[in-house]
Amino acid sequence: MTEPVISVRDLRVEFVTRKGILRAIDGVSFDIMPGEVLGVVGESGAGKSVTGSAIIGLIEPPGRIAGGEIRLHGQRIDNLDPESLRRIRGRKIAMIFQDPLTSLNPLYRVGEQLVETILTHTDLGPAAARARAIELLNEVGIPAPERRIDGYPHEFSGGMRQRVVIALALCAEPDFIVADEPTTALDVSVQAQIIALIRKLCRERGTAVMLVTHDMGVIAETADRVAVMYAGRVAEIGPVRDVVKHPLHPYAKGLMGAIPTLEAEADRLVQIPGSMPRLSNIPQGCAFNPRCDRVFDRCRVERPDPDIPRFGLEGEAPLMPGHRVACHLYTRNPVENAS
Amino acid sequence: MLAFVIRRIMQSAAVMLAVALIAFLMFRFVGDPVNQMVGVDTPQDEVARLRESLGLNDPTIVQFGRFIWNALHFNFGVSYQFRQPVTQLLAERAPATLELAFTAAAFALFVGLIMGVYCALRRDSWLAQIFQAISLIGVSLPTFLIGILLIYLFAVVLGWLPSNGRGQVVKFGDWWTTGFLTTSGLRALILPAITLGLFQMTLIMRLVRAEMLEVMRTDYIKFAKARGLRTRSIHFGHALKNTLIPVITIAGLQLGSIIAFAIITETVFNWPGMGLLFLKAVQNVDIPIMAAYLMLIGFLFVLINLLVDLTYGLVDPRLRIAMRS
Ligand SMILES: Nc1ncnc2c1ncn2[C@@H]1O[C@H](COP(=O)(O)OP(=O)(O)O)[C@@H](O)[C@H]1O
Ligand code: SF4
Ligand SMILES: [Mg+2]
């Protein structure tokens, strides 16, 4: 078996605020293999962006990585000094943000931003870097790149800007890209194109992707595996077909229940009654217990751990390898627990 | 772009016309110019003749037209006190004021910029806290008090710098005199320039700090960091350039205030500039000088505004588009 590109173990991220220490990420673990796309879903505030920022080393005070490990090709990167981290960012790990309208520096030509990134991470000279920049713009589907390279960001449409952002992320051929809701801010008409572009470019290069999105249709089509996050924890993670078609965790079931069978409109997350707890107010035991219709005594006391192997419930699909669920319904003795 | 420039110039002209009207009304209604020129024992028919020759019996609108016409030819009449053309009096004193104002502005801009950037990037360092404290003092102390304190410390107690006048000046061209070329001229410039520039410096420092902190939180800075760009390039390239846009505007506009507020500094340091002349004119109700000074300051404000708007467009590509349309 090959080695994962990114390996996150028991990650904890905290924000020190006036109200005390908020634990935004609590015990998150997952691996991403070369060329694999891990879809990450969950309500707003579940900790998807913070997880991405932690991997790319951009958690800034008052935030801090309070525990766990992040490994890139087996090497720990969560405890590197800022300068070593900077060298990895953009070169080995890249990130695509949500809003292409604000991701580009308005005062620099698109070409200047590309060339600076290329010069920072490669041995190319200025002329070669410019040629490379034009090539990249061409690859991401910008028409007439020789001319457009000297344009300013405001001269591009939203979809075109996100293509530029993708080109910027690909400058140094990274092994791993965090795409944090890359199409949420875009017109519905161009969303599919941008996702297709990311998928195509990453497949060609064997780039692993952590794709954060609200769009279950995109997950079903694009991701190899899915992680469902809730209140800073992974509720369920596994191969996309299992998790989307046969979700086990009650929260994941609620989410997946929302997907229309025909991937047409309205593939947004379903409204599960209640709302996610505030970070300052996460209940003891399972974080989902106040909203869960299957809740029982143990849920309010003991926190379910997604790392323990589990059995399927009667009548449900058996767990596939790599499918993990953080729910007491799926422990070794479900009958004993049910009450 | 051309349409934008023309439109801005028209607006500027309109503002100047309004300033001219105020200056003219002052001329016309504050005190009687004839009374200022004649003695108590001048015969009545002499006074009447003078009134007629000055055009004071013409309709107001004609007088205003004449005032504008003369102003366009830099003719603001003769000072009541000095019996010399006002334009000449102002021109003689303009170099002193302008050199002082530009030195103060340069001081304010550079020191304010450096301190502001430092405070933004090293927000929690003790030096940043000290800068913040200094800026509070600079904002809250009145200019004349700062001047007096500086004089007391550096001129009286330490005796390092002069407290009075411009030092030795060198004639430069036809009418310009400069203090930049002599040691005593430069030394004389230090305290007044600091006094005049301190308020603007703290203003710029606070502005730069606030703007830069804001810029550092933007998505494009986050994205620049995510691409692993060098810290130096992010701070002094990407962030600073975006910080400077609003700073240019404010700093530019402040230049007008610096020239206008030079009055106080010139008084404290007995600096032979236009401000001192204006203050004497106020004491002696020397309306021609007051009117001309008002017009001059108004003109400078309008001109600076115009230049700031135009450079703004050069710096910010987004506005270049807006101007074209
Ligand atoms: N700078 C910050 N300071 C305090 N709390 C933060 C900060 N950034 C994120 N958080 C908290 O971390 C949690 C996870 O946020 P995020 O990862 O952005 O959620 P999402 O899943 O919507 O991307 C949220 O509760 C948010 O309030
Ligand atoms: S652990 Fe209990 S409360 Fe949590 S999801 Fe499972 S059944 Fe519901
Ligand atoms: Mg997010």
XYZ file of C-alpha atoms and ligand atoms in Angstrom:
700
model
C 0.000 0.000 0.000
C 1.340 3.449 -0.878
C 1.973 6.059 1.722
C -0.649 8.781 2.254
C 0.167 12.282 1.005
C -1.498 13.809 4.004
C -2.081 12.107 7.264
C -3.989 13.891 10.013
C -4.003 12.254 13.452
C -6.117 13.330 16.367
C -5.888 16.991 15.353
C -6.975 19.567 17.893
C -7.226 23.271 17.073
C -8.122 25.838 19.702
C -8.929 29.521 19.653
C -8.066 31.521 22.714
C -10.845 34.045 23.180
C -12.114 36.285 25.928
C -14.767 33.706 26.687
C -12.117 31.044 27.200
C -10.506 28.439 25.017
C -12.726 27.270 22.170
C -11.890 23.883 20.693
C -12.800 24.232 17.022
C -11.274 20.925 15.931
C -11.315 18.029 18.335
C -9.675 14.724 17.513
C -9.927 14.746 13.729
C -8.065 11.959 11.894
C -7.932 10.994 8.234
C -5.507 10.035 5.481
C -5.508 11.167 1.897
C -3.760 8.989 -0.665
C -1.936 10.300 -3.755
C -4.446 11.285 -6.413
C -7.366 10.798 -4.067
C -10.183 13.323 -3.597
C -11.538 13.516 -0.073
C -14.857 15.347 0.049
C -15.585 17.138 3.299
C -19.145 18.077 4.184
C -20.898 19.459 7.227
C -22.846 22.460 8.371
C -21.272 25.883 8.396
C -19.042 26.125 11.467
C -18.326 22.397 11.581
C -14.598 23.064 11.269
C -13.990 22.313 7.602
C -12.058 25.502 6.844
C -10.106 25.366 10.085
C -9.021 21.821 9.249
C -7.817 22.998 5.834
C -5.992 25.974 7.342
C -4.322 23.716 9.892
C -2.994 21.433 7.162
C -1.591 24.330 5.182
C -0.129 25.866 8.317
C -2.191 29.040 8.333
C -3.793 28.898 11.766
C -2.968 32.305 13.166
C -3.279 33.665 16.677
C -5.541 33.548 18.592
C -5.771 30.074 17.038
C -3.249 27.315 17.610
C -2.778 23.638 16.890
C -3.173 22.286 20.392
C -2.603 18.634 19.728
C -2.267 15.817 17.230
C -0.096 15.472 14.180
C -0.187 16.432 10.528
C 2.168 14.538 8.257
C 3.081 15.248 4.646
C 4.584 12.152 3.012
C 5.217 10.799 6.470
C 7.061 13.926 7.677
C 5.514 15.939 10.460
C 4.677 19.463 9.323
C 2.521 20.727 12.174
C 5.542 21.603 14.305
C 7.763 23.191 11.637
C 9.153 26.695 12.022
C 7.351 29.400 10.005
C 10.015 29.641 7.311
C 10.051 25.882 6.609
C 6.265 25.909 6.540
C 6.286 28.764 4.067
C 8.506 26.748 1.738
C 5.993 23.901 1.807
C 3.004 26.164 1.233
C 2.361 26.697 -2.435
C 5.072 24.184 -3.330
C 3.807 20.935 -1.762
C 0.405 22.000 -0.458
C -1.792 24.621 -2.062
C -5.142 26.082 -1.171
C -8.037 27.447 -3.202
C -10.359 29.763 -1.336
C -14.046 30.310 -1.586
C -14.263 33.755 -3.094
C -12.248 34.371 -6.257
C -13.340 38.014 -6.239
C -11.307 38.684 -3.112
C -8.554 36.071 -3.463
C -6.525 38.060 -5.963
C -4.604 41.198 -5.104
C -6.467 43.964 -6.964
C -3.339 46.047 -7.564
C -1.225 43.385 -9.241
C -1.618 42.100 -12.757
C -2.643 38.465 -12.964
C 0.699 37.711 -14.601
C 2.662 39.403 -11.828
C 0.935 37.252 -9.224
C 1.601 34.076 -11.212
C 5.206 34.948 -11.983
C 5.962 35.854 -8.372
C 4.571 32.528 -7.192
C 6.504 30.587 -9.820
C 9.740 32.438 -9.065
C 9.280 31.783 -5.342
C 8.997 28.050 -5.735
C 10.968 27.048 -8.819
C 14.386 27.657 -10.356
C 12.897 29.274 -13.453
C 14.114 32.706 -14.551
C 11.695 35.602 -15.146
C 11.211 34.918 -18.870
C 10.658 31.204 -18.371
C 8.336 31.945 -15.458
C 6.230 34.172 -17.666
C 6.063 31.500 -20.341
C 5.040 29.020 -17.653
C 2.372 31.435 -16.404
C 0.875 31.712 -19.888
C 0.941 27.929 -20.183
C -0.884 27.607 -16.855
C -3.544 30.144 -17.857
C -4.034 28.166 -21.023
C -4.388 24.932 -19.058
C -7.049 26.378 -16.785
C -8.998 27.486 -19.827
C -8.405 31.219 -20.042
C -8.781 32.271 -23.668
C -5.979 34.342 -25.227
C -3.671 33.907 -22.225
C -0.796 35.860 -23.858
C -3.009 38.915 -23.727
C -4.975 38.223 -20.553
C -1.838 37.687 -18.503
C -1.346 41.460 -18.379
C -4.884 42.116 -17.185
C -5.859 43.090 -13.667
C -8.148 40.815 -11.640
C -11.119 43.163 -11.949
C -11.009 42.666 -15.702
C -11.928 38.995 -15.265
C -15.346 37.514 -14.522
C -15.890 35.489 -11.342
C -15.481 32.145 -13.054
C -12.375 33.331 -14.912
C -10.910 34.630 -11.667
C -11.410 31.281 -10.005
C -9.559 29.752 -12.950
C -6.719 32.191 -12.273
C -6.805 31.185 -8.609
C -6.545 27.535 -9.641
C -3.623 28.371 -11.921
C -1.962 30.111 -8.965
C -2.488 27.070 -6.777
C -0.953 24.828 -9.450
C 2.134 27.021 -10.055
C 4.544 24.697 -8.297
C 2.733 21.425 -9.054
C 1.776 20.703 -5.425
C 1.037 17.171 -4.234
C -2.008 18.236 -2.299
C -4.650 20.944 -2.693
C -7.198 22.121 -0.184
C -10.172 23.446 -2.159
C -12.387 25.219 0.369
C -15.826 25.625 -1.180
C -14.252 26.636 -4.498
C -17.572 27.245 -6.224
C -19.842 28.565 -3.475
C -19.313 32.178 -4.530
C -19.738 31.492 -8.235
C -22.674 31.556 -10.618
C -24.476 28.230 -10.726
C -23.764 28.076 -14.453
C -19.979 27.997 -13.993
C -19.805 25.879 -10.827
C -19.795 22.586 -12.703
C -17.071 23.795 -15.058
C -14.797 24.811 -12.198
C -15.279 21.505 -10.390
C -14.633 19.611 -13.634
C -11.480 21.663 -14.146
C -10.151 20.964 -10.670
C -10.922 17.274 -11.067
C -9.292 17.043 -14.496
C -6.110 18.914 -13.549
C -5.677 16.932 -10.339
C -6.296 13.590 -12.051
C -3.704 14.471 -14.723
C -1.106 15.350 -12.150
C -2.029 12.837 -9.507
C -2.693 15.660 -7.067
C -4.611 14.727 -3.934
C -7.473 17.047 -3.035
C -9.438 17.881 0.063
C -12.640 19.263 -1.426
C -14.888 21.142 0.953
C -18.328 21.688 -0.481
C -22.010 21.939 0.370
C -22.920 20.336 -2.891
C -23.691 16.624 -2.438
C -23.965 16.202 -6.179
C -20.370 17.355 -6.536
C -19.281 15.011 -3.757
C -21.021 12.039 -5.357
C -19.445 12.785 -8.705
C -15.996 13.944 -7.726
C -14.889 12.526 -4.403
C -13.347 9.124 -3.773
C -14.063 9.294 -0.079
C -16.175 11.559 2.100
C -15.761 12.867 5.600
C -18.815 14.228 7.394
C -17.849 16.758 10.028
C -19.905 17.876 12.977
C -18.888 20.326 15.726
C -15.176 19.973 15.012
C -15.253 16.171 14.873
C -15.489 13.581 12.111
C -18.883 11.894 12.418
C -18.414 9.490 9.558
C -15.781 8.880 6.929
C -15.551 6.321 4.170
C -15.736 5.525 0.468
C -18.099 7.882 -1.293
C -20.548 5.175 -2.379
C -20.971 3.823 1.129
C -21.292 7.111 2.892
C -23.565 8.746 0.357
C -25.749 5.717 -0.389
C -25.635 4.008 3.002
C -24.805 6.567 5.613
C -24.747 5.111 9.106
C -24.281 8.021 11.472
C -27.675 9.599 12.253
C -26.322 13.034 11.328
C -24.914 11.762 8.031
C -28.246 10.059 7.327
C -29.963 13.390 7.780
C -27.534 15.075 5.425
C -27.675 12.433 2.714
C -31.436 12.235 2.917
C -31.421 15.632 1.314
C -29.798 14.573 -1.935
C -32.310 14.469 -4.747
C -32.027 11.250 -6.700
C -31.826 13.223 -9.898
C -28.901 15.549 -9.360
C -30.850 18.592 -10.376
C -31.462 21.656 -8.285
C -31.541 22.051 -4.547
C -28.757 19.674 -3.610
C -28.116 21.684 -0.502
C -27.842 20.190 2.948
C -31.115 19.215 4.524
C -32.339 21.014 7.570
C -31.973 18.695 10.520
C -34.057 19.974 13.438
C -32.065 22.119 15.836
C -28.674 23.644 15.143
C -25.068 22.785 15.740
C -23.930 23.683 19.268
C -21.671 26.649 19.826
C -18.037 25.770 20.425
C -18.358 27.109 23.950
C -21.276 24.797 24.588
C -20.571 21.390 23.097
C -22.492 18.736 25.026
C -20.764 15.965 26.874
C -20.528 12.615 25.129
C -21.628 12.643 21.522
C -21.748 16.225 20.214
C -24.835 15.359 18.170
C -26.886 13.944 21.039
C -29.312 16.882 21.544
C -30.455 16.591 17.931
C -30.274 12.839 17.496
C -33.459 10.790 17.215
C -31.585 7.605 18.221
C -29.974 9.037 21.325
C -29.618 6.791 24.400
C -27.982 7.076 27.809
C -24.440 6.228 26.814
C -24.456 9.011 24.170
C -24.739 11.650 26.889
C -21.781 10.344 28.850
C -19.209 8.740 26.601
C -17.805 10.245 23.496
C -17.981 7.886 20.471
C -14.610 7.345 18.883
C -14.430 6.891 15.087
C -11.194 4.941 15.230
C -12.624 1.759 16.781
C -13.768 -0.859 14.211
C -17.517 -1.252 14.210
C -20.280 -3.573 12.998
C -23.209 -2.633 10.851
C -26.714 -2.558 12.255
C -29.070 -5.285 11.306
C -30.572 -4.648 7.898
C -27.935 -2.056 6.908
C -25.041 -2.555 4.552
C -21.988 -4.061 6.235
C -19.147 -1.658 6.889
C -16.582 -1.533 4.125
C -12.890 -1.214 4.933
C -12.021 2.375 5.695
C -15.566 3.241 6.632
C -15.595 4.579 10.155
C -18.450 5.990 12.183
C -18.399 7.890 15.442
C -21.660 6.630 16.903
C -22.467 4.331 19.785
C -25.084 2.564 17.689
C -22.266 0.836 15.853
C -20.095 -0.371 18.673
C -19.479 -4.070 19.340
C -22.515 -4.424 21.544
C -25.223 -2.286 20.071
C -27.993 -4.369 21.589
C -26.556 -3.992 25.043
C -26.489 -0.232 24.592
C -29.864 0.236 23.077
C -32.469 0.914 25.676
C -9.798 59.707 -18.656
C -9.767 63.091 -20.401
C -13.448 63.585 -19.654
C -12.750 62.799 -16.013
C -9.911 65.334 -15.879
C -12.027 68.003 -17.544
C -14.936 67.336 -15.203
C -12.690 67.572 -12.160
C -11.147 70.813 -13.435
C -14.613 72.324 -13.917
C -15.562 71.347 -10.384
C -12.359 72.911 -9.115
C -13.128 76.126 -10.962
C -16.574 76.238 -9.379
C -15.095 75.863 -5.915
C -12.600 78.627 -6.619
C -15.428 80.905 -7.721
C -17.142 80.332 -4.383
C -13.928 81.099 -2.512
C -13.508 84.231 -4.579
C -17.007 85.320 -3.649
C -16.235 84.988 0.043
C -12.974 86.861 -0.381
C -14.786 89.559 -2.307
C -17.574 89.907 0.247
C -14.942 90.296 2.930
C -13.365 93.003 0.857
C -16.625 94.729 0.303
C -18.278 94.530 3.690
C -15.633 94.102 6.415
C -14.495 97.602 7.194
C -14.381 100.342 4.611
C -11.258 100.190 2.462
C -11.330 103.944 1.967
C -11.281 104.618 5.701
C -8.172 102.462 5.944
C -6.402 104.517 3.282
C -7.222 108.042 4.305
C -6.382 109.949 7.414
C -8.953 111.554 9.726
C -8.245 114.978 8.299
C -8.689 114.096 4.615
C -11.320 116.325 2.998
C -14.641 114.761 2.054
C -14.336 115.393 -1.705
C -10.917 113.722 -1.655
C -12.503 110.672 -0.020
C -15.253 110.676 -2.642
C -12.729 110.867 -5.459
C -10.776 108.002 -3.996
C -13.988 105.999 -3.659
C -14.800 106.680 -7.310
C -11.296 105.819 -8.545
C -11.338 102.513 -6.638
C -14.615 101.664 -8.375
C -16.460 101.321 -5.109
C -19.510 103.093 -6.512
C -20.005 100.548 -9.303
C -22.728 97.880 -8.988
C -21.627 94.954 -6.811
C -21.651 92.490 -9.682
C -19.303 94.700 -11.689
C -17.017 94.971 -8.726
C -17.032 91.192 -8.313
C -16.207 90.757 -12.002
C -13.339 93.174 -11.633
C -12.144 91.321 -8.526
C -12.077 88.036 -10.429
C -10.400 89.583 -13.426
C -7.710 91.034 -11.201
C -7.322 87.790 -9.274
C -6.739 85.938 -12.534
C -3.905 88.383 -13.144
C -2.579 87.901 -9.613
C -3.588 91.416 -8.776
C -5.027 91.736 -5.300
C -4.414 95.424 -4.856
C -2.175 97.233 -2.459
C -1.706 96.397 1.198
C -3.083 99.062 3.513
C -0.199 98.590 5.944
C 2.752 98.306 3.633
C 1.571 100.338 0.630
C 2.993 97.577 -1.588
C 1.281 95.219 -4.025
C -0.124 92.270 -2.076
C 1.088 89.780 -4.651
C 4.639 90.923 -4.168
C 4.343 90.721 -0.371
C 2.997 87.158 -0.562
C 5.534 86.059 -3.164
C 8.382 87.245 -0.954
C 7.091 85.151 1.913
C 5.820 82.134 0.005
C 9.179 80.294 -0.147
C 9.489 80.314 3.650
C 6.012 78.867 4.133
C 6.274 76.351 1.321
C 9.683 75.050 2.386
C 8.436 74.688 5.935
C 5.222 72.984 4.834
C 6.919 70.522 2.497
C 9.540 69.615 5.058
C 6.824 69.082 7.636
C 4.786 66.997 5.180
C 7.778 64.868 4.200
C 8.577 64.335 7.878
C 4.974 63.443 8.642
C 4.671 61.064 5.718
C 7.932 59.161 6.120
C 8.030 58.903 9.875
C 4.274 58.285 10.056
C 4.504 55.584 7.411
C 7.410 53.779 9.050
C 5.840 53.948 12.496
C 2.438 52.896 11.171
C 3.809 49.893 9.290
C 5.836 48.895 12.332
C 2.814 49.161 14.601
C 0.742 47.041 12.224
C 3.313 44.293 11.743
C 4.578 44.156 15.331
C 1.324 44.987 16.968
C 2.164 43.625 20.403
C 5.779 44.769 20.709
C 6.639 47.341 23.368
C 7.956 49.765 20.739
C 4.586 49.677 18.991
C 2.916 50.518 22.299
C 5.279 53.478 22.725
C 4.485 54.696 19.204
C 0.807 54.474 20.015
C 1.331 56.525 23.152
C 3.315 59.147 21.222
C 0.562 59.352 18.645
C -1.969 60.061 21.392
C 0.149 62.947 22.605
C 0.592 64.228 19.067
C -3.133 64.212 18.454
C -4.161 65.771 21.723
C -1.574 68.516 22.268
C -2.243 71.782 20.463
C 0.385 72.813 17.939
C 1.510 75.950 19.738
C 2.092 73.975 22.924
C 4.203 71.419 21.070
C 6.183 74.279 19.552
C 6.749 75.926 22.908
C 7.752 72.635 24.518
C 10.215 71.898 21.717
C 11.661 75.392 21.962
C 11.990 75.064 25.702
C 13.728 71.707 25.463
C 15.944 72.009 22.402
C 16.573 75.733 22.217
C 16.471 76.924 25.825
C 17.568 73.957 27.961
C 19.821 72.079 25.557
C 20.663 74.961 23.244
C 21.021 72.654 20.241
C 18.719 74.348 17.765
C 17.537 77.876 17.026
C 14.031 78.854 18.035
C 13.513 81.856 15.866
C 13.529 82.767 12.178
C 14.749 80.998 9.091
C 18.506 81.157 9.559
C 20.638 82.129 6.591
C 18.861 81.898 3.257
C 20.222 81.756 -0.265
C 18.606 83.461 -3.223
C 17.562 81.012 -5.842
C 16.315 82.254 -9.184
C 14.369 85.491 -9.367
C 12.379 85.531 -6.171
C 12.815 82.207 -4.404
C 14.858 82.104 -1.257
C 15.858 78.782 0.220
C 17.048 77.691 3.614
C 17.891 74.228 2.345
C 21.407 75.169 1.250
C 22.884 76.521 4.473
C 23.552 74.764 7.749
C 21.841 77.466 9.750
C 18.860 77.330 7.382
C 18.506 73.585 7.831
C 18.967 73.806 11.580
C 16.336 76.503 11.800
C 13.928 74.297 9.872
C 14.026 71.312 12.233
C 11.922 72.465 15.182
C 9.220 74.272 13.184
C 8.916 71.354 10.748
C 8.474 68.869 13.586
C 5.975 71.148 15.297
C 3.958 71.617 12.141
C 4.200 67.984 11.028
C 3.668 66.189 14.332
C -0.101 66.180 14.215
C -0.164 64.932 10.622
C 2.507 62.373 11.431
C 0.424 60.807 14.164
C -2.597 60.954 11.904
C -0.746 59.142 9.121
C 0.711 56.653 11.569
C -2.716 55.726 12.885
C -4.165 55.625 9.417
C -1.375 53.407 8.073
C -1.637 51.106 11.071
C -5.403 50.729 10.798
C -5.341 50.309 7.018
C -2.545 47.794 7.096
C -4.181 45.690 9.807
C -7.304 45.708 7.682
C -5.395 44.701 4.567
C -3.579 41.917 6.429
C -6.958 40.344 7.144
C -8.068 40.289 3.521
C -8.455 37.141 1.465
C -5.784 38.094 -1.022
C -3.191 38.343 1.744
C -4.361 34.986 3.087
C -4.076 33.564 -0.416
C -0.621 35.113 -0.858
C 0.443 33.375 2.359
C -1.161 30.118 1.217
C 0.977 30.314 -1.924
C 4.063 30.509 0.255
C 5.183 33.939 -0.946
C 8.030 35.440 1.053
C 6.988 37.336 4.144
C 8.881 40.414 3.003
C 7.034 40.451 -0.299
C 3.671 39.993 1.417
C 4.277 42.754 3.954
C 6.087 45.360 1.902
C 4.709 44.495 -1.524
C 1.181 43.154 -1.461
C 0.017 44.619 1.846
C 1.822 47.963 1.772
C 0.748 48.799 -1.760
C -2.887 48.300 -0.837
C -2.410 50.244 2.383
C -0.959 53.215 0.534
C -3.984 53.937 -1.626
C -6.154 55.548 1.042
C -3.037 56.953 2.716
C -2.057 58.834 -0.443
C -5.404 60.564 -0.500
C -5.384 61.600 3.115
C -1.713 62.548 3.159
C -2.157 64.594 0.005
C -5.178 66.387 1.362
C -3.317 67.051 4.598
C -0.713 69.039 2.684
C -3.298 71.771 2.242
C -4.017 71.821 5.967
C -0.315 71.896 6.717
C 0.105 75.048 4.636
C -2.965 76.596 6.213
C -1.999 75.648 9.778
C 1.506 76.991 9.239
C 0.086 80.242 10.628
C 0.402 78.992 14.193
C 3.834 77.465 13.798
C 5.096 80.556 12.013
C 3.876 82.678 14.882
C 5.508 80.517 17.542
C 8.836 80.379 15.705
C 8.644 83.881 14.241
C 9.004 82.251 10.843
C 8.931 84.889 8.068
C 6.218 83.213 5.985
C 2.782 84.022 4.631
C 1.059 82.931 7.811
C 2.836 85.539 9.872
C 1.958 88.124 7.247
C -1.676 87.043 7.380
C -1.812 87.285 11.148
C -0.451 90.826 11.050
C -2.987 91.615 8.342
C -5.795 90.414 10.589
C -4.552 92.576 13.451
C -4.518 95.644 11.183
C -7.660 94.797 9.159
C -5.493 94.725 6.033
C -8.245 93.282 3.839
C -6.300 92.933 0.551
C -3.773 90.644 2.190
C -6.486 88.656 3.948
C -8.455 88.232 0.739
C -5.415 87.228 -1.276
C -4.291 84.766 1.394
C -7.755 83.233 1.499
C -7.737 82.867 -2.278
C -4.267 81.356 -2.208
C -5.072 78.772 0.458
C -8.326 77.944 -1.325
C -6.444 77.525 -4.566
C -3.867 75.247 -2.966
C -6.584 73.064 -1.436
C -8.389 72.751 -4.747
C -5.181 72.078 -6.652
C -4.040 69.427 -4.174
C -7.449 67.788 -4.249
C -7.283 67.628 -8.002
C -3.766 66.190 -8.064
C -4.647 63.615 -5.414
C -7.654 62.458 -7.411
C -5.573 62.112 -10.534
C -2.684 60.201 -8.885
C -5.215 58.000 -7.126
C -6.320 56.878 -10.558
C -2.764 56.170 -11.605
C -2.154 53.950 -8.581
C -5.405 52.028 -8.522
C -6.127 50.159 -11.756
C -9.778 49.694 -10.747
C -10.324 53.439 -10.798
C -8.645 53.877 -14.139
C -11.537 51.947 -15.598
C -14.089 53.980 -13.699
C -12.507 57.175 -15.001
C -12.577 56.032 -18.577
C -16.329 55.704 -18.506
N -10.261 33.222 14.109
C -11.175 32.552 14.830
N -11.431 32.887 16.106
C -12.350 32.218 16.835
N -13.062 31.186 16.380
C -12.858 30.800 15.101
C -11.915 31.461 14.259
N -11.923 30.856 13.043
C -12.851 29.876 13.121
N -13.396 29.824 14.351
C -14.422 28.890 14.809
O -14.086 27.604 14.409
C -15.257 26.900 14.044
C -15.075 26.245 12.714
O -15.034 27.227 11.710
P -14.835 26.874 10.167
O -13.762 25.869 10.028
O -14.648 28.147 9.443
O -16.228 26.240 9.780
P -16.674 25.708 8.359
O -16.912 24.249 8.548
O -17.948 26.408 8.051
O -15.596 26.003 7.375
C -16.417 27.892 14.043
O -17.194 27.660 15.183
C -15.740 29.225 14.151
O -16.519 30.081 14.960
S -23.718 8.381 19.495
Fe -25.815 8.446 20.179
S -26.367 10.600 20.003
Fe -24.503 10.336 18.854
S -25.192 9.950 16.819
Fe -24.944 7.977 17.717
S -26.938 7.491 18.550
Fe -26.986 9.653 18.099
Mg -15.649 27.313 5.722
